[in-house]
Amino acid sequence: MTRFRRSNDIEVSISPEFDKEYNPGEAPDHPGIYRCGGCGCEVVAEASKPLPSENHPRHSPAQGRVRWRLAVAAQKEPH
Ligand SMILES: [Zn+2]
């Protein structure tokens, strides 16, 4: 699970970008922390660079295939 110290650093978003699932090797639209829907492992990804397909914990049949979902989006522009 993603952890953080200061609640001022993050805020809840209902943007649909957080619902999109990516396959291993696919390049995400947004930079940030991505979480595997099967095993829960997390990776840091840059926009337009492929999400990992190797070095991933082996899934049990119940965990299904590897699919990445945006957990925490990084934001370039200051607010
Ligand atoms: Zn996984």
Short mmCIF file of C-alpha atoms and ligand atoms in Angstrom, two decimals, residues 36 38-41 56-57 59 66, ligand 1:
data_model
loop_
_atom_site.label_atom_id
_atom_site.label_comp_id
_atom_site.label_asym_id
_atom_site.label_seq_id
_atom_site.Cartn_x
_atom_site.Cartn_y
_atom_site.Cartn_z
CA CYS A 36 -0.91 -4.03 -9.91
CA GLY A 38 -3.54 -8.68 -9.06
CA CYS A 39 -0.82 -8.72 -6.39
CA GLY A 40 -0.81 -5.11 -5.19
CA CYS A 41 2.85 -4.40 -5.93
CA HIS A 56 7.17 -8.96 -11.47
CA PRO A 57 6.14 -11.34 -8.65
CA HIS A 59 0.77 -14.34 -9.88
CA VAL A 66 -0.86 -8.32 -14.41
ZN ZN B 1 1.03 -8.20 -9.84
#
